[in-house]
Coordinates of C-alpha atoms in Angstrom, one line a residue:
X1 CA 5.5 33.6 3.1
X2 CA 3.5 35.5 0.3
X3 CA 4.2 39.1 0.1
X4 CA 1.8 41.3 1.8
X5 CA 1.2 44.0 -0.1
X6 CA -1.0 45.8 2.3
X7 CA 1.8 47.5 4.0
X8 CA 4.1 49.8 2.8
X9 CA 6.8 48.6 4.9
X10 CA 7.0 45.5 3.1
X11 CA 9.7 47.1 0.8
X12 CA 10.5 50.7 2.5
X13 CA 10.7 53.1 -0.7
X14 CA 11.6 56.7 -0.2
X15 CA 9.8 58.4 -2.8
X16 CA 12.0 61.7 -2.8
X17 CA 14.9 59.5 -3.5
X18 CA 13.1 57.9 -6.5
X19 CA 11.8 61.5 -7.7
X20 CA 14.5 64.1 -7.7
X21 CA 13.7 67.4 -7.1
X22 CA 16.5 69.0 -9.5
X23 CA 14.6 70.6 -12.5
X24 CA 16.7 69.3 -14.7
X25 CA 14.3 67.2 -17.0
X26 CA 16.6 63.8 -17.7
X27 CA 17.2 63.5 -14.1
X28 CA 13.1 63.9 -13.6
X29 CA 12.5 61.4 -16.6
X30 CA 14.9 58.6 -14.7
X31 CA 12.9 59.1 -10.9
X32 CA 9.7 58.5 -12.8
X33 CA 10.4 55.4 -14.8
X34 CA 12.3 54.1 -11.4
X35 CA 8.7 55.1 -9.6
X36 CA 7.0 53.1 -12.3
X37 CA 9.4 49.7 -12.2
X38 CA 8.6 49.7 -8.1
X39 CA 4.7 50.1 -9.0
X40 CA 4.8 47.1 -11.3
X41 CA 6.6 45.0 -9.3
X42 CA 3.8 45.9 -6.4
X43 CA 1.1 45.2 -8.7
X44 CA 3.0 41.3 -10.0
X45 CA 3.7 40.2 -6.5
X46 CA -0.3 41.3 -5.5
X47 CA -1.3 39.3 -8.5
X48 CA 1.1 36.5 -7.2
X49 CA -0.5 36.5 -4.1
X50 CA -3.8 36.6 -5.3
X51 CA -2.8 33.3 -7.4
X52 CA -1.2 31.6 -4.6
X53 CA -4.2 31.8 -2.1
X54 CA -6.9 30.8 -5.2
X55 CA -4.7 27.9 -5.7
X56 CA -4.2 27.2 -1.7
X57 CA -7.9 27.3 -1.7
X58 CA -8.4 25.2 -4.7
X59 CA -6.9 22.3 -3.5
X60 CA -7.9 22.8 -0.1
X61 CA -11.3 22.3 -1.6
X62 CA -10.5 19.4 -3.4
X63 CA -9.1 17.8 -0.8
X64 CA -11.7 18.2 1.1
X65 CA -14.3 16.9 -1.7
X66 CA -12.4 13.8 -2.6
X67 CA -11.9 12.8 1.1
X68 CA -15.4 13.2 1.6
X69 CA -16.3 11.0 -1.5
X70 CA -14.3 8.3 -0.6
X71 CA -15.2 7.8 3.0
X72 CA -18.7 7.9 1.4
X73 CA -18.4 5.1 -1.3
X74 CA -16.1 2.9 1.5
X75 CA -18.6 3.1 4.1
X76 CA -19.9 -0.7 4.8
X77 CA -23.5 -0.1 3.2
X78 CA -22.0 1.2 0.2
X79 CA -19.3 -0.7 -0.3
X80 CA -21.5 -3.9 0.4
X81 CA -24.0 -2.5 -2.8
X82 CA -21.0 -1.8 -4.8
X83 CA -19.9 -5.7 -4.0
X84 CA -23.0 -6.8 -5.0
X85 CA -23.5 -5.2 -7.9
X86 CA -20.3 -6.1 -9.7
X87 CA -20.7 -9.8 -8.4
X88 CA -24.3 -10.0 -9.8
X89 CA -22.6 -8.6 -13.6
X90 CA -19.6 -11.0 -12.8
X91 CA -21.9 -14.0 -12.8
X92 CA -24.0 -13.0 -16.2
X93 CA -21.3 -12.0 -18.6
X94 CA -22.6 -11.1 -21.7
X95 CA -20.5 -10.4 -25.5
X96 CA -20.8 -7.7 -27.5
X97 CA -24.0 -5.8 -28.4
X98 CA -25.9 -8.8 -26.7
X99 CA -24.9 -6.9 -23.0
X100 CA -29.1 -7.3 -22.4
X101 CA -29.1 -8.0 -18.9
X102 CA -26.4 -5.8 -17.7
X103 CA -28.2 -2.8 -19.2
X104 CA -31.1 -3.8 -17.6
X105 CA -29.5 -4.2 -14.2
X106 CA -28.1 -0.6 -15.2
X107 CA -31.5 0.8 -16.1
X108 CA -33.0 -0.5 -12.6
X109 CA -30.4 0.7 -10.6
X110 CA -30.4 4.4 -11.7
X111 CA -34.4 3.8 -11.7
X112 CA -33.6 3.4 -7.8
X113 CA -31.2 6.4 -7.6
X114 CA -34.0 8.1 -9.1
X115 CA -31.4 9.2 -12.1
X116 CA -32.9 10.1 -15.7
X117 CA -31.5 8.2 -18.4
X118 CA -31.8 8.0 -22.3
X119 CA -31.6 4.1 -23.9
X120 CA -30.7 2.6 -26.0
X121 CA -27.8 3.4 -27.9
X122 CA -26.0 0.9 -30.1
X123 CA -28.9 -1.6 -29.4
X124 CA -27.8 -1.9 -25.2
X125 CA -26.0 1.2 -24.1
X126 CA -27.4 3.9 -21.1
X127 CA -27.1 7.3 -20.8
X128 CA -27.7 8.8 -17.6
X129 CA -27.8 12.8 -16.6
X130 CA -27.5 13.9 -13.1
X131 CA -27.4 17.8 -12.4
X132 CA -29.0 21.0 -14.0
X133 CA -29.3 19.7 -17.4
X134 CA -27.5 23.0 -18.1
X135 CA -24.1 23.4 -19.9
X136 CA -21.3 22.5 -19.0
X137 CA -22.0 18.4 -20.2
X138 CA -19.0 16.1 -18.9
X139 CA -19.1 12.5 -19.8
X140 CA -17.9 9.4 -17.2
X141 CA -17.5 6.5 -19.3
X142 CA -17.8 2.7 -18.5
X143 CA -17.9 -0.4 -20.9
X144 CA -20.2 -3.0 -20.2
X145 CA -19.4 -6.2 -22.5
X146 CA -17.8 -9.6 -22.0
X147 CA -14.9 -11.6 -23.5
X148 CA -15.2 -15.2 -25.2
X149 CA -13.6 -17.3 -22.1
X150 CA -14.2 -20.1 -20.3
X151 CA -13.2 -18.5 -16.5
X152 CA -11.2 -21.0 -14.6
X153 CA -11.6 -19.0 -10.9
X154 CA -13.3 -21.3 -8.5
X155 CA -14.9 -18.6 -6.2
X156 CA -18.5 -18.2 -5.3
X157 CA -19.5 -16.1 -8.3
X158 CA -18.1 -17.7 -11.3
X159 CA -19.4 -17.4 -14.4
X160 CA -23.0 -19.0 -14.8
X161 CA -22.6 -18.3 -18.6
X162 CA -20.6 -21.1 -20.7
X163 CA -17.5 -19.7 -22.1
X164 CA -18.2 -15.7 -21.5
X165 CA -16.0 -14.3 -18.9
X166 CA -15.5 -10.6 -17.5
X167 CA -12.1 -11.1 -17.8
X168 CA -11.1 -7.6 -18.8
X169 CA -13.0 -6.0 -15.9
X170 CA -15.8 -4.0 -17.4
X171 CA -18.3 -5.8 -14.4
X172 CA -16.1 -3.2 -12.3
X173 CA -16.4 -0.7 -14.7
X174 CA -19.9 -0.8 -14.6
X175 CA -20.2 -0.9 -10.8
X176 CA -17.7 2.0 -10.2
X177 CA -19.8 3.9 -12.7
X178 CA -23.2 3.1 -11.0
X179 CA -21.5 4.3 -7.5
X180 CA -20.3 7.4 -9.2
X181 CA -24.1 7.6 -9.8
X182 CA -24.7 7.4 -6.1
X183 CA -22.0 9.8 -5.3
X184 CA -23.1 12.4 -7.7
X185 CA -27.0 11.6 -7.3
X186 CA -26.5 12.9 -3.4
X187 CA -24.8 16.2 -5.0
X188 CA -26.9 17.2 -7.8
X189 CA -28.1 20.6 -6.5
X190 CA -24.9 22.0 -6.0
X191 CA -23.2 20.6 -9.2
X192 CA -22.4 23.1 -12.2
X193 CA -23.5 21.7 -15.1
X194 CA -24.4 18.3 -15.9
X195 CA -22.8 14.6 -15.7
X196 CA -24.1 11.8 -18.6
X197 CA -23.3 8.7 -17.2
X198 CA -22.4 6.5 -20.3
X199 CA -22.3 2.9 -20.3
X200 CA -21.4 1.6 -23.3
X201 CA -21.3 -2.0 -25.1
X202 CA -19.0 -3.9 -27.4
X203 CA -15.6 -2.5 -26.3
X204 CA -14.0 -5.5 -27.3
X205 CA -13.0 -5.3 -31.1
X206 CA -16.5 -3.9 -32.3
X207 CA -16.0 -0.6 -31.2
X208 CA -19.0 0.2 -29.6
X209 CA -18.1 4.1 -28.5
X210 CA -17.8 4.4 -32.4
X211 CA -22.0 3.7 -32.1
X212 CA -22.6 5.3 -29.6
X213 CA -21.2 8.6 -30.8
X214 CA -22.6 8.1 -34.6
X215 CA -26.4 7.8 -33.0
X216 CA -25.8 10.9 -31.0
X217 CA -25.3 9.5 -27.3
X218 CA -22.8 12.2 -26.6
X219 CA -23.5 15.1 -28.3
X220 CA -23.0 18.2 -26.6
X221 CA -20.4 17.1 -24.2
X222 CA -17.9 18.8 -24.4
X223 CA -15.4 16.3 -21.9
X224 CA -15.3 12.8 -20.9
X225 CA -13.1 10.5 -18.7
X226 CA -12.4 7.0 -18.2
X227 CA -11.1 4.3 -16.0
X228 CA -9.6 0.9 -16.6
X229 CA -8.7 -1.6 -14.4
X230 CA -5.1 -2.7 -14.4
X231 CA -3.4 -5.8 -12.4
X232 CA 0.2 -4.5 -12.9
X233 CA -0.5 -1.5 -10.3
X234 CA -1.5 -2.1 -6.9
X235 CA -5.1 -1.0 -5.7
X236 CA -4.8 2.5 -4.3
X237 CA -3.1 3.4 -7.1
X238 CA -3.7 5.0 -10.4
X239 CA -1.2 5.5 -14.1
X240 CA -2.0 7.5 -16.9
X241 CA 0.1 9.8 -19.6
X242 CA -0.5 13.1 -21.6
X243 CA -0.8 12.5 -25.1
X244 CA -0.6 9.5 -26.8
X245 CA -1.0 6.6 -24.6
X246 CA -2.6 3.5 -26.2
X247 CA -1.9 2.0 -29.9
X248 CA -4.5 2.3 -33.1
X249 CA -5.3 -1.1 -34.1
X250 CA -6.9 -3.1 -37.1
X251 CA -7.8 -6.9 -37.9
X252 CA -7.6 -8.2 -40.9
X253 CA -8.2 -11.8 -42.8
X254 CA -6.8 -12.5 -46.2
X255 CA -8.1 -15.4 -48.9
X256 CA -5.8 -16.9 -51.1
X257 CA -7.3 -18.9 -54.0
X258 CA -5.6 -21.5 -55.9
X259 CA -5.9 -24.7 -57.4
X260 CA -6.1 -27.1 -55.5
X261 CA -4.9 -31.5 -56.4
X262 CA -3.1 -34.5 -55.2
X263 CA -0.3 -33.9 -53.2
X264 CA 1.6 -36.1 -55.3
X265 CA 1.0 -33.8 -58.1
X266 CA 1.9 -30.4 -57.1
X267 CA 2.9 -29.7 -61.0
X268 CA -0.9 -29.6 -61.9
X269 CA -2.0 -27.2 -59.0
X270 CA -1.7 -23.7 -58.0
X271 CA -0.3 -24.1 -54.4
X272 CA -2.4 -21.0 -52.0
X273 CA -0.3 -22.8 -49.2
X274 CA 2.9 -22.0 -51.1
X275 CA 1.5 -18.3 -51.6
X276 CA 0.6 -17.8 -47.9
X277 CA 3.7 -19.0 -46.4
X278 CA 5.4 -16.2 -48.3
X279 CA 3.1 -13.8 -47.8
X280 CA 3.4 -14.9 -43.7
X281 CA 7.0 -14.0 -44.0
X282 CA 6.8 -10.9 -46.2
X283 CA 4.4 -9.0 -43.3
X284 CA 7.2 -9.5 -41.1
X285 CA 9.3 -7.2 -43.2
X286 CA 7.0 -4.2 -43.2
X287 CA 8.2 -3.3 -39.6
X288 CA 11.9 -4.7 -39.6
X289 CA 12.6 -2.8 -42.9
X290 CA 9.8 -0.5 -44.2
X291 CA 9.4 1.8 -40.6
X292 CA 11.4 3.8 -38.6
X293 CA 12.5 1.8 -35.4
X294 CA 11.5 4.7 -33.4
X295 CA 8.1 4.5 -34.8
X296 CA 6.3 1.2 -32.9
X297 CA 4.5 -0.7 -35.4
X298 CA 3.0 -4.5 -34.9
X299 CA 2.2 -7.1 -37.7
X300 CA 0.7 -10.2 -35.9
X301 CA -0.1 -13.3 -38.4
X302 CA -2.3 -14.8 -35.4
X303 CA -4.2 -17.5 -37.2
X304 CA -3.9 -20.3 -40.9
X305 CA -6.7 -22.4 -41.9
X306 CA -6.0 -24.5 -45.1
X307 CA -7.1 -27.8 -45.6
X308 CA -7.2 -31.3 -43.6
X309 CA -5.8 -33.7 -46.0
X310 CA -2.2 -35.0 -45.8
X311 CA -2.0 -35.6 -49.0
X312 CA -4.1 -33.0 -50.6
X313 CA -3.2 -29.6 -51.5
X314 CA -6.1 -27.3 -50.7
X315 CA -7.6 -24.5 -53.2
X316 CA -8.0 -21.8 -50.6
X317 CA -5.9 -20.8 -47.6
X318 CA -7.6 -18.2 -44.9
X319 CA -4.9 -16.2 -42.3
X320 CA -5.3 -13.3 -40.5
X321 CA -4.4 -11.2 -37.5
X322 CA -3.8 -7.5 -36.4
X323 CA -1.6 -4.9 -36.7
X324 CA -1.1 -2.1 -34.8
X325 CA 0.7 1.3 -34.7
X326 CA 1.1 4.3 -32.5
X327 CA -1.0 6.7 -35.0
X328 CA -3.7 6.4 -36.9
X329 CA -1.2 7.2 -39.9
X330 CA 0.9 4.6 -39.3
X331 CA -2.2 1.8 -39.1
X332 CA -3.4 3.7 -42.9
X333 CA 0.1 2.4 -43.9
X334 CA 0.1 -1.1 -42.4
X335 CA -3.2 -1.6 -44.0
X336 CA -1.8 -0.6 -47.4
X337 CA 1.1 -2.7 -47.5
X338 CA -0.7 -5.4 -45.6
X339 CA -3.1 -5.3 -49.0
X340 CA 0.0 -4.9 -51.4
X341 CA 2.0 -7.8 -50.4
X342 CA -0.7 -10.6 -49.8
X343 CA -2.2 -9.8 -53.6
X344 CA 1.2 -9.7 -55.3
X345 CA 3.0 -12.7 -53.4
X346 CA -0.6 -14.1 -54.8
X347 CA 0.3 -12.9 -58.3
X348 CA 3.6 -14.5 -58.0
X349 CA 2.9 -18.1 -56.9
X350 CA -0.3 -17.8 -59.8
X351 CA -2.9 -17.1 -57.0
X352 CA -5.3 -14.4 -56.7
X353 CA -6.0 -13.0 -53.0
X354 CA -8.6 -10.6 -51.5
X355 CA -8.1 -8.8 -48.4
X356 CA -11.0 -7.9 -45.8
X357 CA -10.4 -5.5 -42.7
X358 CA -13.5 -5.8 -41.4
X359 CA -14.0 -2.2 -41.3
X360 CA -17.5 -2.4 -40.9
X361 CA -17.8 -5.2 -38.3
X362 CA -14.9 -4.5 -36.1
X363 CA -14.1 -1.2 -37.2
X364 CA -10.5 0.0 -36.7
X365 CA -9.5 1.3 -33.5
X366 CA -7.6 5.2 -33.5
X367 CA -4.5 5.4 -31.3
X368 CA -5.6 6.8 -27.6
X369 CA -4.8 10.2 -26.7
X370 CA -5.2 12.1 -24.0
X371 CA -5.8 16.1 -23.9
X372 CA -3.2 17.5 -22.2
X373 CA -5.5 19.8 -20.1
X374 CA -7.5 16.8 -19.3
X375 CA -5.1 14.7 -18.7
X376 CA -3.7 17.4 -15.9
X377 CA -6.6 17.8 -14.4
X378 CA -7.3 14.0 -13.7
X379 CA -3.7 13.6 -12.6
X380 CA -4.5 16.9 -9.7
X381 CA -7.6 14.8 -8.8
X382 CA -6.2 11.5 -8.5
X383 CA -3.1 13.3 -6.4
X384 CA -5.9 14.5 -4.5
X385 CA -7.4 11.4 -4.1
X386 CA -4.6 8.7 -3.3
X387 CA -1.4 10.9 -2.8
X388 CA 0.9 12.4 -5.4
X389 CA 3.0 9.2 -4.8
X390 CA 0.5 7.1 -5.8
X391 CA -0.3 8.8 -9.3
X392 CA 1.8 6.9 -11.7
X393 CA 3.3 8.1 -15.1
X394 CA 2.3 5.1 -17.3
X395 CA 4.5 3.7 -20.6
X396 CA 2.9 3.7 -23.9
X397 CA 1.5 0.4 -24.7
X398 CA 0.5 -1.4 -28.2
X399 CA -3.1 -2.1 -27.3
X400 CA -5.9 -0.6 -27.8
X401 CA -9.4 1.0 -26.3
X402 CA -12.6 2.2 -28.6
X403 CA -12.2 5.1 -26.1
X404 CA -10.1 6.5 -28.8
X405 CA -13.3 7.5 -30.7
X406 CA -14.5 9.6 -28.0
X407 CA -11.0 11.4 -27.4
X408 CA -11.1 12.4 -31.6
X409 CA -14.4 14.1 -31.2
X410 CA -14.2 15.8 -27.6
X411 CA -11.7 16.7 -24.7
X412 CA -10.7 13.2 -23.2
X413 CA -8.6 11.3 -20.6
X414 CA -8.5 7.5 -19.8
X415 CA -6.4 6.4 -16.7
X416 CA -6.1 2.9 -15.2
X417 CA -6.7 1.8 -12.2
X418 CA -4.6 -0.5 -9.7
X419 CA -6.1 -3.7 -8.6
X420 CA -3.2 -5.5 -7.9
X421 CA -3.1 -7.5 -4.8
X422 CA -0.9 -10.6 -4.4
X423 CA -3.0 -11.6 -0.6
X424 CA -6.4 -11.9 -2.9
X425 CA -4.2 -13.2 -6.1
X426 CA -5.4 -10.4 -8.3
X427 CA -2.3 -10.6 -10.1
X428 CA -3.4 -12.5 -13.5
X429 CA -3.4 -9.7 -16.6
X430 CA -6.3 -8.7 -18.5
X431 CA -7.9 -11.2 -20.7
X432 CA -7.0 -14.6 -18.3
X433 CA -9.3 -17.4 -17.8
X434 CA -8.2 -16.5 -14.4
X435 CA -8.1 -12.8 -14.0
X436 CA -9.3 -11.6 -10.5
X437 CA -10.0 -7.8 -8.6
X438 CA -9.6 -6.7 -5.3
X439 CA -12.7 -5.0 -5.0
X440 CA -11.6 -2.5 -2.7
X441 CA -11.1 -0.7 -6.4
X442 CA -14.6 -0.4 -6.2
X443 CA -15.3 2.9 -4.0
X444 CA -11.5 3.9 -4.9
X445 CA -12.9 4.1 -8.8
X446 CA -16.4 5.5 -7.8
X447 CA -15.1 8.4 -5.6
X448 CA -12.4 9.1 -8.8
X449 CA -15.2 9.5 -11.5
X450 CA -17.1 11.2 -9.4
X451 CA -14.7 13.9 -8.3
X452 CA -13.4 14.5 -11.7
X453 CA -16.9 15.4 -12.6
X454 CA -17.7 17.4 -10.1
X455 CA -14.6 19.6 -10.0
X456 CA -14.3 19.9 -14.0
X457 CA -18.0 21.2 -13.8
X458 CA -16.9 23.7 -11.2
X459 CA -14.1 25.2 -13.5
X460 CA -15.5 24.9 -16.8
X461 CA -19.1 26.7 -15.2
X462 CA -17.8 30.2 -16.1
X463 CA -16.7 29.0 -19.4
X464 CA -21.0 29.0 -20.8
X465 CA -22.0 32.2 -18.7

């Protein structure tokens, strides 16, 4: 029971035992310091109490404000728009920067919501604002783009665009951000700042949140939060982790010119296939003898074009791949030595070699991490939300997310979100020609974006008076 200060009884102190009435002056000294030791202790265990029934109230009041946004968003009405919604981006799957359509679908929908927006960033990305306009500025982040499949579901809403799938799940992205929208839209008078609702292209390996943040789509916010969907957790269900959760990553694609002849004549050639298959091994060794094995590190050769002849040896040989490391330090240092020992096994074989990391096109990725504080306060939501079983402590993994640029430049966390569901055979992993969702994620992921929002803005509104 918390201590009630309001009675004296509480803790029965006899002051006249405390205070001696001798004269003599150490004696007095001793009754008045032991006075002052019982005040303090009265004044800690008020302040304790004071704590405990902010923080009983707290989460008594976000209780109350997640359960009331998820029996929203799962009502039939609103779950049946959410279905739609992400069925209609499932079926028109566009790539990178080319996401057209789905911004337009975007645009209209918020249009109907009667939400303000800004467009476009990075040639297709939407920002929406919903609340005072005033400070605090939190961010909700979805990415809208694509991948390069051929989907191999049979189901009603398959692709209708030739070899583009949303096999990575940004169509529920998208739709869990829009019903966020909803959510919030119905809310907007009584919410303590602002939201921007950002809706970003070319996640996948063009770094589109690297655009959107150089043309200004998020200044001023001062936090942001994200959801992915993941297959290895069942729906209901959410993991994330403080600090550093997902890997920095880079491409790169070396040439390697030679000379190139007869096959029967290997004396009178300079052999770039020669130079490439020991350049092929000699990545390998950067992470088996060059790094710490505590420190996870990734070379991945991942593709060789050299020529088509059987008996020909080609003048230039083309490979490339990815690496990948836990910091952004560590991916500065695979690049170097990535560099280093294509040009000199070039050197050595009498080839010359250029290196291009595509820095420009599909700019390097930084390592994902989340702010501690953030991260906390997403995890109290989420327990809120689903139970404090169903809030997951997730490993660290060597992929990546272009939300890393948003989590250099402002306050960030990115959790993922369960879909998992064996009875509807959403069990394939991100990036199958036969992923599928269980779109009960849907109003799950809508109510969590939309209660992180809300109860950020409520304890960061003091924070700009």
């Amino acid at each position: 029971m918390p201590f009630n200060v309001g009675h004296q009884s509480s803790i029965p102190i006899k002051i006249s035992s405390l205070v001696k009435t001798k004269t003599n002056s150490d004696e007095l000294k001793v009754g008045v310091c032991d006075l002052m030791a019982w005040l303090c202790l009265l004044m800690i265990l008020s302040t304790c109490q004071t704590t405990w029934a902010l923080d009983t109230r707290s989460e008594s009041k976000l209780s109350n404000l997640t359960r009331e946004l998820l029996e929203s968003a799962r009502e039939p009405e609103f779950f049946g728009w959410l279905k739609r919604i992400r069925r209609r981006i499932h079926e028109y799957p566009e790539l990178a920067f080319e996401e057209d359509n789905t911004s337009q679908l975007i645009r209209s929908e918020l249009d109907s919501l009667g939400v303000e927006y800004n467009w476009p960033f990075a040639k297709t990305g939407v920002v929406g604002s919903i609340g005072s306009g005033l400070q605090p500025w939190f961010g909700l982040r979805a990415d809208m783009d694509a991948l390069p499949i051929q989907e191999m579901v049979e189901w009603e809403h398959k692709s209708k665009n030739n070899g583009k799938m949303h096999a990575c799940g940004h169509d529920a992205h998208v739709t869990m951000l829009l019903g966020a929208a909803k959510l919030l839209e119905r809310m907007k008078d009584e919410l303590k700042g602002t939201v921007k609702l950002v809706f970003q292209p070319g996640e996948e390996s063009y770094g589109g949140a690297y655009h959107m943040l150089k043309e200004g789509a998020l200044d001023n916010v001062q936090g942001i939060f994200g959801l992915h969907v993941a297959p290895e957790i069942p729906v209901g269900t959410v993991d994330s982790r403080p600090g550093t959760m997902l890997a920095a990553s880079g491409r790169f694609i070396a040439t390697i010119n030679g000379k190139g002849g007869h096959a029967a004549r290997p004396q009178d050639t300079r052999d770039p296939v020669l130079a490439a298959s020991f350049s092929i091994l000699a990545l390998q060794q950067i992470v088996s003898r060059e790094t710490d094995p505590l420190d996870a590190m990734v070379v991945s050769v991942s593709f060789v074009e050299a020529g088509q002849a059987g008996n020909v040896i080609p003048e230039t040989v083309r490979f490339g791949g990815s690496i990948r490391s836990l910091t952004t330090e560590g991916l500065v240092f695979l690049q170097q030595r990535v560099k280093q020992i294509v040009e000199m096994q070039a050197a050595v074989h009498q080839c010359t070699a250029s290196l291009d990391f595509m820095e420009e096109k599909m700019r390097p990725y930084p390592s994902t991490v989340n702010d501690e504080a953030m991260y906390e306060h997403a995890k109290q939501v989420g327990e809120a939300l689903l139970g404090e079983s169903n809030v997951l402590l997730a490993p660290m993994t060597m992929g990546a997310e272009d939300f890393s640029f948003y989590s250099q430049k402002m306050k960030a966390a990115f959790f993922f979100i369960g879909t998992k569901n064996e009875a509807v055979r959403s069990v394939k992993r991100l990036h199958s020609p036969y992923f599928v969702i269980d779109e009960e994620v849907l109003p799950i992921g809508a109510a969590f974006h939309a209660a992180v929002a809300i109860s950020y803005l409520d304890g960061h509104a003091m924070d700009t008076q």
